[in-house]
Short mmCIF file of C-alpha atoms and ligand atoms in Angstrom, two decimals:
data_model
loop_
_atom_site.label_atom_id
_atom_site.label_comp_id
_atom_site.label_asym_id
_atom_site.label_seq_id
_atom_site.Cartn_x
_atom_site.Cartn_y
_atom_site.Cartn_z
CA MET W 1466 14.64 3.03 17.83
CA SER W 1467 17.93 4.18 16.35
CA ILE W 1468 19.12 7.64 17.31
CA GLU W 1469 18.83 8.73 13.67
CA ALA W 1470 15.29 7.50 13.42
CA ALA W 1471 14.34 9.14 16.70
CA GLN W 1472 15.87 12.43 15.57
CA HIS W 1473 14.16 12.10 12.23
CA SER W 1474 10.74 11.62 13.74
CA HIS W 1475 11.30 14.39 16.32
CA ALA W 1476 12.35 16.78 13.58
CA ASN W 1477 9.27 15.80 11.57
CA PRO W 1478 6.58 14.96 14.07
CA GLY W 1479 3.53 13.43 12.43
CA LEU W 1480 5.53 12.87 9.23
CA ILE W 1481 4.02 10.25 6.95
CA ARG W 1482 6.55 7.47 6.41
CA ASN W 1483 6.11 4.27 4.43
CA ASP W 1484 9.44 2.72 5.39
CA TRP W 1485 8.78 1.53 8.94
CA ILE W 1486 10.91 -1.38 9.95
CA ARG W 1487 9.96 -3.87 12.60
CA ALA W 1488 12.75 -2.91 15.02
CA GLU W 1489 11.56 0.70 15.09
CA VAL W 1490 7.98 -0.37 15.59
CA GLY W 1491 9.10 -2.81 18.31
CA ALA W 1492 10.94 0.06 20.04
CA LEU W 1493 7.72 2.09 20.08
CA PHE W 1494 5.91 -0.86 21.71
CA ALA W 1495 8.66 -1.00 24.33
CA LEU W 1496 8.41 2.69 25.33
CA PRO W 1497 7.33 3.48 28.87
CA PHE W 1498 3.53 3.68 28.79
CA PRO W 1499 3.33 7.44 29.53
CA ASP W 1500 5.80 8.26 26.74
CA LEU W 1501 3.95 6.05 24.27
CA MET W 1502 0.56 7.50 25.12
CA PHE W 1503 1.84 11.08 24.98
CA GLU W 1504 3.44 10.57 21.57
CA ALA W 1505 0.32 8.88 20.18
CA ALA W 1506 -1.97 11.60 21.53
CA ARG W 1507 0.33 14.30 20.17
CA ILE W 1508 0.30 12.80 16.68
CA HIS W 1509 -3.47 12.20 16.87
CA ARG W 1510 -4.01 15.92 17.52
CA MET W 1511 -1.92 16.96 14.52
CA HIS W 1512 -4.34 15.41 12.08
CA PHE W 1513 -7.67 14.95 13.85
CA ASP W 1514 -9.97 16.46 16.40
CA PRO W 1515 -9.19 14.06 19.31
CA ASN W 1516 -12.77 14.32 20.58
CA GLU W 1517 -14.33 12.94 17.38
CA VAL W 1518 -15.10 9.30 16.68
CA GLN W 1519 -16.15 7.85 13.33
CA ILE W 1520 -19.17 5.57 13.71
CA SER W 1521 -19.61 2.50 11.47
CA THR W 1522 -22.29 -0.15 11.63
CA LEU W 1523 -21.65 -3.69 10.45
CA LEU W 1524 -24.05 -6.09 8.78
CA SER W 1525 -23.38 -9.67 7.79
CA ILE W 1526 -25.09 -9.82 4.37
CA LYS W 1527 -24.03 -13.45 3.82
CA THR W 1528 -23.31 -15.47 6.93
CA GLY W 1529 -21.39 -18.70 7.52
CA GLY W 1530 -20.48 -21.69 5.38
CA CYS W 1531 -17.11 -20.22 4.41
CA PRO W 1532 -14.56 -22.63 2.85
CA GLU W 1533 -11.53 -20.89 4.42
CA ASP W 1534 -9.81 -22.06 7.61
CA CYS W 1535 -9.15 -18.77 9.49
CA ALA W 1536 -8.57 -20.10 13.02
CA TYR W 1537 -10.41 -17.21 14.69
CA CYS W 1538 -13.52 -17.27 12.58
CA PRO W 1539 -16.97 -18.49 13.65
CA GLN W 1540 -18.10 -18.46 10.00
CA ALA W 1541 -15.68 -21.10 8.69
CA ALA W 1542 -17.78 -24.12 7.65
CA ARG W 1543 -15.21 -26.55 9.05
CA TYR W 1544 -15.62 -25.44 12.69
CA ASP W 1545 -18.67 -26.35 14.71
CA THR W 1546 -19.58 -22.94 16.10
CA GLY W 1547 -23.37 -22.95 15.87
CA VAL W 1548 -23.33 -20.34 13.07
CA ASP W 1549 -25.64 -21.59 10.31
CA ALA W 1550 -24.79 -20.90 6.69
CA GLY W 1551 -27.23 -18.46 5.08
CA LYS W 1552 -27.85 -17.07 1.61
CA LEU W 1553 -27.05 -13.55 0.49
CA MET W 1554 -29.62 -11.18 2.03
CA SER W 1555 -32.13 -9.46 -0.24
CA LEU W 1556 -31.57 -5.86 -1.29
CA ASP W 1557 -34.67 -4.72 0.60
CA ALA W 1558 -33.60 -6.39 3.84
CA VAL W 1559 -30.13 -4.82 3.60
CA LEU W 1560 -31.58 -1.38 2.94
CA ALA W 1561 -33.91 -1.72 5.93
CA GLU W 1562 -30.86 -2.43 8.13
CA ALA W 1563 -28.99 0.51 6.59
CA ARG W 1564 -31.90 2.86 7.33
CA ALA W 1565 -31.88 1.66 10.95
CA ALA W 1566 -28.11 2.19 11.17
CA LYS W 1567 -28.46 5.72 9.84
CA ALA W 1568 -31.30 6.46 12.27
CA GLY W 1569 -29.09 5.11 15.08
CA GLY W 1570 -26.34 7.61 14.22
CA ALA W 1571 -23.88 5.67 11.99
CA SER W 1572 -22.13 7.50 9.15
CA ARG W 1573 -20.78 4.37 7.45
CA PHE W 1574 -22.43 1.04 6.69
CA CYS W 1575 -20.12 -1.98 6.31
CA MET W 1576 -21.41 -5.10 4.56
CA GLY W 1577 -19.58 -8.36 5.26
CA ALA W 1578 -19.88 -11.65 3.41
CA ALA W 1579 -18.38 -15.00 4.40
CA TRP W 1580 -16.85 -15.72 1.01
CA ARG W 1581 -13.33 -16.79 0.05
CA SER W 1582 -13.88 -14.56 -3.00
CA PRO W 1583 -17.14 -13.43 -4.57
CA LYS W 1584 -18.45 -14.69 -7.92
CA ASP W 1585 -19.09 -11.97 -10.50
CA ARG W 1586 -22.81 -12.49 -9.92
CA ASP W 1587 -22.31 -11.84 -6.18
CA VAL W 1588 -20.44 -8.65 -7.00
CA GLU W 1589 -23.39 -7.44 -9.11
CA ASN W 1590 -25.77 -8.04 -6.21
CA VAL W 1591 -23.47 -6.22 -3.78
CA CYS W 1592 -23.13 -3.29 -6.23
CA ALA W 1593 -26.92 -2.83 -6.11
CA MET W 1594 -26.69 -2.77 -2.29
CA VAL W 1595 -23.88 -0.21 -2.40
CA GLU W 1596 -25.95 2.04 -4.68
CA GLY W 1597 -28.98 1.76 -2.39
CA VAL W 1598 -27.02 2.39 0.80
CA ARG W 1599 -25.24 5.42 -0.69
CA ALA W 1600 -28.59 6.85 -1.76
CA LEU W 1601 -29.53 6.91 1.93
CA GLY W 1602 -26.60 9.27 2.56
CA LEU W 1603 -24.32 6.72 4.22
CA GLU W 1604 -20.72 5.94 3.34
CA THR W 1605 -20.33 2.38 2.14
CA CYS W 1606 -17.82 -0.35 2.97
CA ALA W 1607 -17.75 -3.99 1.91
CA THR W 1608 -15.67 -6.99 2.92
CA LEU W 1609 -16.24 -9.91 0.57
CA GLY W 1610 -12.91 -11.78 0.54
CA MET W 1611 -10.35 -11.77 -2.28
CA LEU W 1612 -11.12 -9.58 -5.29
CA SER W 1613 -9.80 -9.58 -8.85
CA PRO W 1614 -8.80 -6.19 -10.31
CA ALA W 1615 -11.92 -6.27 -12.52
CA GLN W 1616 -14.19 -6.93 -9.54
CA ALA W 1617 -12.60 -4.06 -7.60
CA LYS W 1618 -13.20 -1.73 -10.56
CA ARG W 1619 -16.81 -2.88 -10.79
CA LEU W 1620 -17.34 -2.13 -7.07
CA LYS W 1621 -15.74 1.28 -7.52
CA GLY W 1622 -18.18 1.92 -10.38
CA SER W 1623 -21.09 1.30 -8.00
CA GLY W 1624 -19.74 4.02 -5.71
CA LEU W 1625 -18.18 1.83 -3.01
CA ASP W 1626 -16.23 4.11 -0.65
CA TYR W 1627 -14.15 1.57 1.35
CA TYR W 1628 -13.12 -2.08 1.02
CA ASN W 1629 -12.08 -3.98 4.15
CA HIS W 1630 -9.50 -6.72 3.75
CA ASN W 1631 -7.25 -7.40 6.74
CA LEU W 1632 -3.67 -8.65 6.86
CA ASP W 1633 -4.74 -10.09 10.23
CA THR W 1634 -1.22 -10.60 11.69
CA SER W 1635 2.50 -10.58 10.86
CA PRO W 1636 3.74 -12.42 7.75
CA GLU W 1637 5.59 -14.89 10.05
CA PHE W 1638 2.64 -15.80 12.28
CA TYR W 1639 0.11 -15.82 9.46
CA GLY W 1640 0.65 -19.51 8.61
CA GLU W 1641 -0.42 -20.49 12.15
CA ILE W 1642 -3.80 -18.86 11.57
CA ILE W 1643 -4.74 -19.41 7.92
CA THR W 1644 -3.54 -21.99 5.43
CA THR W 1645 -6.14 -21.67 2.67
CA ARG W 1646 -4.85 -18.35 1.30
CA THR W 1647 -1.48 -16.66 1.47
CA TYR W 1648 -0.30 -13.31 2.74
CA ARG W 1649 0.58 -12.52 -0.88
CA ASP W 1650 -3.04 -13.21 -1.89
CA ARG W 1651 -4.12 -10.61 0.63
CA LEU W 1652 -1.60 -8.05 -0.59
CA ASN W 1653 -2.79 -8.65 -4.17
CA THR W 1654 -6.38 -7.88 -3.19
CA LEU W 1655 -5.23 -4.74 -1.39
CA ASP W 1656 -3.37 -3.68 -4.57
CA ALA W 1657 -6.49 -4.28 -6.67
CA VAL W 1658 -8.60 -2.20 -4.27
CA ARG W 1659 -6.04 0.62 -4.17
CA ASP W 1660 -5.62 0.61 -7.97
CA ALA W 1661 -9.40 0.80 -8.43
CA GLY W 1662 -9.44 4.01 -6.38
CA ILE W 1663 -11.40 2.60 -3.44
CA ASN W 1664 -10.32 3.64 0.08
CA VAL W 1665 -8.53 0.80 1.83
CA CYS W 1666 -9.64 -0.48 5.24
CA CYS W 1667 -6.98 -2.90 6.47
CA GLY W 1668 -5.84 -3.98 9.90
CA GLY W 1669 -5.67 -7.12 11.97
CA ILE W 1670 -6.37 -9.06 15.12
CA VAL W 1671 -4.38 -9.33 18.34
CA GLY W 1672 -4.82 -11.83 21.14
CA MET W 1673 -4.43 -14.87 18.85
CA GLY W 1674 -1.38 -16.21 20.72
CA GLU W 1675 1.03 -14.16 18.62
CA GLY W 1676 4.18 -12.70 20.14
CA ALA W 1677 5.04 -9.05 20.71
CA GLU W 1678 7.26 -9.24 17.60
CA ASP W 1679 4.23 -10.29 15.56
CA ARG W 1680 2.21 -7.31 16.72
CA ALA W 1681 5.16 -5.12 15.70
CA GLY W 1682 5.47 -7.02 12.41
CA MET W 1683 1.80 -6.50 11.62
CA ILE W 1684 1.95 -2.74 12.24
CA ALA W 1685 5.25 -2.46 10.34
CA THR W 1686 3.69 -4.23 7.35
CA LEU W 1687 0.58 -2.04 7.37
CA ALA W 1688 2.67 1.13 7.81
CA SER W 1689 5.00 0.25 4.96
CA LEU W 1690 2.32 -0.34 2.37
CA PRO W 1691 2.94 2.13 -0.49
CA VAL W 1692 -0.04 4.17 0.77
CA HIS W 1693 -1.31 3.75 4.33
CA PRO W 1694 -4.81 2.28 4.61
CA GLU W 1695 -7.28 5.12 5.16
CA SER W 1696 -8.90 2.99 7.86
CA VAL W 1697 -7.07 0.60 10.21
CA PRO W 1698 -9.26 -1.75 12.27
CA ILE W 1699 -7.49 -3.22 15.29
CA ASN W 1700 -9.50 -6.18 16.53
CA MET W 1701 -9.12 -7.95 19.87
CA LEU W 1702 -9.82 -11.63 19.19
CA VAL W 1703 -13.40 -12.53 20.03
CA GLN W 1704 -13.04 -16.11 21.20
CA VAL W 1705 -15.78 -18.29 19.76
CA GLU W 1706 -16.39 -21.83 21.03
CA GLY W 1707 -15.62 -24.37 18.30
CA THR W 1708 -12.88 -22.32 16.61
CA PRO W 1709 -9.26 -23.43 17.09
CA LEU W 1710 -8.47 -20.22 18.98
CA ALA W 1711 -11.16 -20.70 21.64
CA GLY W 1712 -9.37 -20.97 25.00
CA GLU W 1713 -6.28 -19.05 23.83
CA SER W 1714 -4.80 -17.08 26.73
CA LYS W 1715 -6.16 -13.56 26.84
CA LEU W 1716 -4.01 -10.61 25.83
CA ASP W 1717 -3.36 -8.00 28.52
CA PRO W 1718 -5.69 -5.07 27.71
CA LEU W 1719 -2.78 -2.65 28.11
CA GLU W 1720 -0.97 -4.47 25.30
CA PHE W 1721 -4.06 -3.88 23.16
CA VAL W 1722 -3.91 -0.16 24.05
CA ARG W 1723 -0.22 -0.14 23.08
CA THR W 1724 -1.11 -1.69 19.70
CA ILE W 1725 -3.60 1.13 19.05
CA ALA W 1726 -1.02 3.75 20.09
CA VAL W 1727 1.68 2.31 17.83
CA ALA W 1728 -0.78 2.14 14.89
CA ARG W 1729 -1.62 5.80 15.48
CA ILE W 1730 2.06 6.84 15.58
CA CYS W 1731 3.04 4.86 12.48
CA MET W 1732 -0.06 5.83 10.42
CA PRO W 1733 -0.72 9.41 11.57
CA LYS W 1734 -3.45 10.28 9.08
CA SER W 1735 -5.34 6.97 9.14
CA VAL W 1736 -8.55 6.49 11.05
CA VAL W 1737 -7.71 3.78 13.62
CA ARG W 1738 -10.72 1.67 14.62
CA LEU W 1739 -11.13 0.17 18.06
CA SER W 1740 -12.81 -2.75 16.37
CA ALA W 1741 -13.96 -6.20 17.59
CA GLY W 1742 -13.65 -7.11 21.27
CA ARG W 1743 -15.33 -4.13 22.91
CA GLU W 1744 -18.10 -6.27 24.40
CA ASP W 1745 -15.58 -7.68 26.88
CA MET W 1746 -13.56 -4.49 27.34
CA SER W 1747 -13.89 -2.19 30.33
CA GLU W 1748 -14.84 1.43 29.79
CA GLU W 1749 -11.43 2.33 31.17
CA THR W 1750 -9.62 0.28 28.52
CA GLN W 1751 -11.76 1.80 25.78
CA ALA W 1752 -11.06 5.29 27.14
CA LEU W 1753 -7.32 4.55 27.02
CA CYS W 1754 -7.73 3.42 23.41
CA PHE W 1755 -9.33 6.77 22.51
CA LEU W 1756 -6.50 8.53 24.32
CA ALA W 1757 -4.03 6.39 22.35
CA GLY W 1758 -5.51 7.67 19.08
CA ALA W 1759 -8.37 5.32 18.23
CA ASN W 1760 -11.02 7.37 16.45
CA SER W 1761 -13.57 4.93 15.11
CA ILE W 1762 -15.80 2.18 16.47
CA PHE W 1763 -18.32 -0.37 15.27
CA TYR W 1764 -21.65 0.69 16.66
CA GLY W 1765 -24.73 -1.45 17.16
CA PRO W 1766 -25.43 -4.60 19.17
CA LYS W 1767 -23.86 -7.06 16.74
CA LEU W 1768 -20.58 -7.26 14.83
CA LEU W 1769 -20.99 -9.90 12.11
CA THR W 1770 -22.09 -12.86 14.23
CA THR W 1771 -20.92 -11.95 17.75
CA PRO W 1772 -22.21 -9.37 20.25
CA ASN W 1773 -21.06 -5.77 20.46
CA PRO W 1774 -22.15 -3.25 23.14
CA GLY W 1775 -25.71 -1.97 22.73
CA ARG W 1776 -26.31 1.51 21.29
CA ASP W 1777 -27.44 2.99 24.62
CA ARG W 1778 -24.35 1.72 26.41
CA ASP W 1779 -22.06 3.16 23.72
CA MET W 1780 -23.84 6.52 23.56
CA ALA W 1781 -23.54 6.76 27.35
CA LEU W 1782 -19.81 6.00 27.12
CA LEU W 1783 -19.19 8.55 24.35
CA ASP W 1784 -21.21 11.07 26.31
CA LYS W 1785 -19.30 10.40 29.50
CA LEU W 1786 -16.00 10.90 27.65
CA GLY W 1787 -17.22 13.99 25.79
CA LEU W 1788 -16.65 12.31 22.42
CA ARG W 1789 -18.71 13.37 19.38
CA PRO W 1790 -19.55 11.43 16.23
CA MET W 1791 -17.34 12.48 13.30
CA GLU W 1792 -19.28 14.12 10.45
CA ARG W 1793 -18.81 12.32 7.14
N1 SAM R 1282 -14.65 -13.32 4.38
C1 SAM R 1282 -14.07 -12.06 4.20
C2 SAM R 1282 -12.60 -12.04 4.57
O1 SAM R 1282 -12.14 -12.84 5.33
O2 SAM R 1282 -11.90 -11.15 4.04
C3 SAM R 1282 -14.78 -10.94 4.93
C4 SAM R 1282 -15.31 -11.13 6.32
S1 SAM R 1282 -14.12 -11.52 7.62
C5 SAM R 1282 -15.15 -12.04 8.91
C6 SAM R 1282 -13.45 -9.94 8.07
C7 SAM R 1282 -12.45 -9.86 9.19
O3 SAM R 1282 -13.10 -10.02 10.44
C8 SAM R 1282 -11.33 -10.88 9.24
O4 SAM R 1282 -10.31 -10.59 8.37
C9 SAM R 1282 -10.87 -10.77 10.68
O5 SAM R 1282 -9.83 -9.82 10.78
C10 SAM R 1282 -12.12 -10.28 11.43
N2 SAM R 1282 -12.60 -11.32 12.35
C11 SAM R 1282 -13.27 -12.45 12.03
N3 SAM R 1282 -13.54 -13.19 13.12
C12 SAM R 1282 -13.02 -12.50 14.17
C13 SAM R 1282 -12.98 -12.77 15.58
N4 SAM R 1282 -13.47 -13.87 16.11
N5 SAM R 1282 -12.38 -11.85 16.38
C14 SAM R 1282 -11.85 -10.72 15.85
N6 SAM R 1282 -11.87 -10.44 14.53
C15 SAM R 1282 -12.44 -11.31 13.71
C1 DTB R 1283 -12.85 -5.99 10.95
O1 DTB R 1283 -11.63 -5.75 11.00
N1 DTB R 1283 -13.56 -6.43 11.97
C2 DTB R 1283 -14.93 -6.66 11.59
C3 DTB R 1283 -14.96 -6.14 10.13
N2 DTB R 1283 -13.60 -5.85 9.88
C4 DTB R 1283 -15.59 -6.92 9.08
C5 DTB R 1283 -15.40 -8.02 11.81
C6 DTB R 1283 -15.29 -8.51 13.24
C7 DTB R 1283 -15.90 -9.85 13.30
C8 DTB R 1283 -15.94 -10.41 14.70
C9 DTB R 1283 -16.52 -11.78 14.74
C10 DTB R 1283 -17.95 -11.89 14.32
O2 DTB R 1283 -18.79 -11.09 14.77
O3 DTB R 1283 -18.27 -12.80 13.57
FE1 SF4 R 1284 -14.19 -17.01 5.74
FE2 SF4 R 1284 -13.57 -14.44 6.13
FE3 SF4 R 1284 -14.14 -16.08 8.21
FE4 SF4 R 1284 -11.86 -16.40 6.91
S1 SF4 R 1284 -12.49 -14.58 8.07
S2 SF4 R 1284 -13.30 -18.06 7.50
S3 SF4 R 1284 -12.47 -15.90 4.82
S4 SF4 R 1284 -15.53 -15.44 6.60
#
């Protein structure tokens, strides 16, 4: 970090900046671990109760058969991963899952669909789900692929609280992972969601074989969006047999913790989600993530198609750490 930048951020700790450059973000990644963790925890405490964790439950409302080529994804039709393509779930079946999520202690229900982009008819069906889930007293989130401005407005009209659309990685590494849609396409969808007045949930994945500069580039891009995403999911790649990234060398868990800490420092007021990858993560690594400023998790035994820790295991962990669910 330059001396000016360091002075600037010390004079204004927790200041919201939208002009992060990669070199500054890279310098945060390179800090000694104790300094990085202390700074992240300090900033976390300025804006949040550090002992609270937001709890979201995921449901795949339309699984598999996706035409895109995202190299990490078990739902891409072109990879033989054993995930069968399904139809959009019925409203009743989705609401039954939402009731169970609420009973299990979730405050937000996130509906994911394996589409490149939804048809207008799909959007209508999802709007009915959003209305039903909200009526249960849950916050709603959807991730349906690319949206047009009109589709984003329609979803807002149904009461959708959050839309998840990830940048996934740095602009430079992106082409190694996805060729069927561009980084610009993703930014356009994020603009449409923001303009419609929906909260933005946007983050990425690490452990895909990217370099340290790509992790810094991803956080710098997220943190220099005109408005920071309200929710920032940081996923550790879940390696799925049959996808091109199966067998990729594993990322050091401490580098994952650093990514969470840097996201927290650069986006002080955003909720940072310790997202996919917890099934294979030790309790100690997860505890370090919470210390580094993560304050949300996906809760329930399944992510979209892959396993997540069971509810009992997670409740025991939160209990052991003295963490409480965040009220909505
Ligand atoms: N099809 C829509 C899209 O791509 O925007 C929505 C669903 S898609 C599965 C949502 C996000 O899940 C992806 O952007 C990616 O960041 C994450 N994801 C998918 N497969 C993953 C994996 N194997 N490990 C970690 N994250 C994954
Ligand atoms: C996000 O960033 N991670 C979630 C959610 N947004 C939609 C998805 C993780 C998917 C992991 C692989 C699977 O279960 O299919
Ligand atoms: Fe399709 Fe989304 Fe998977 Fe990419 S991440 S293959 S768009 S479901």
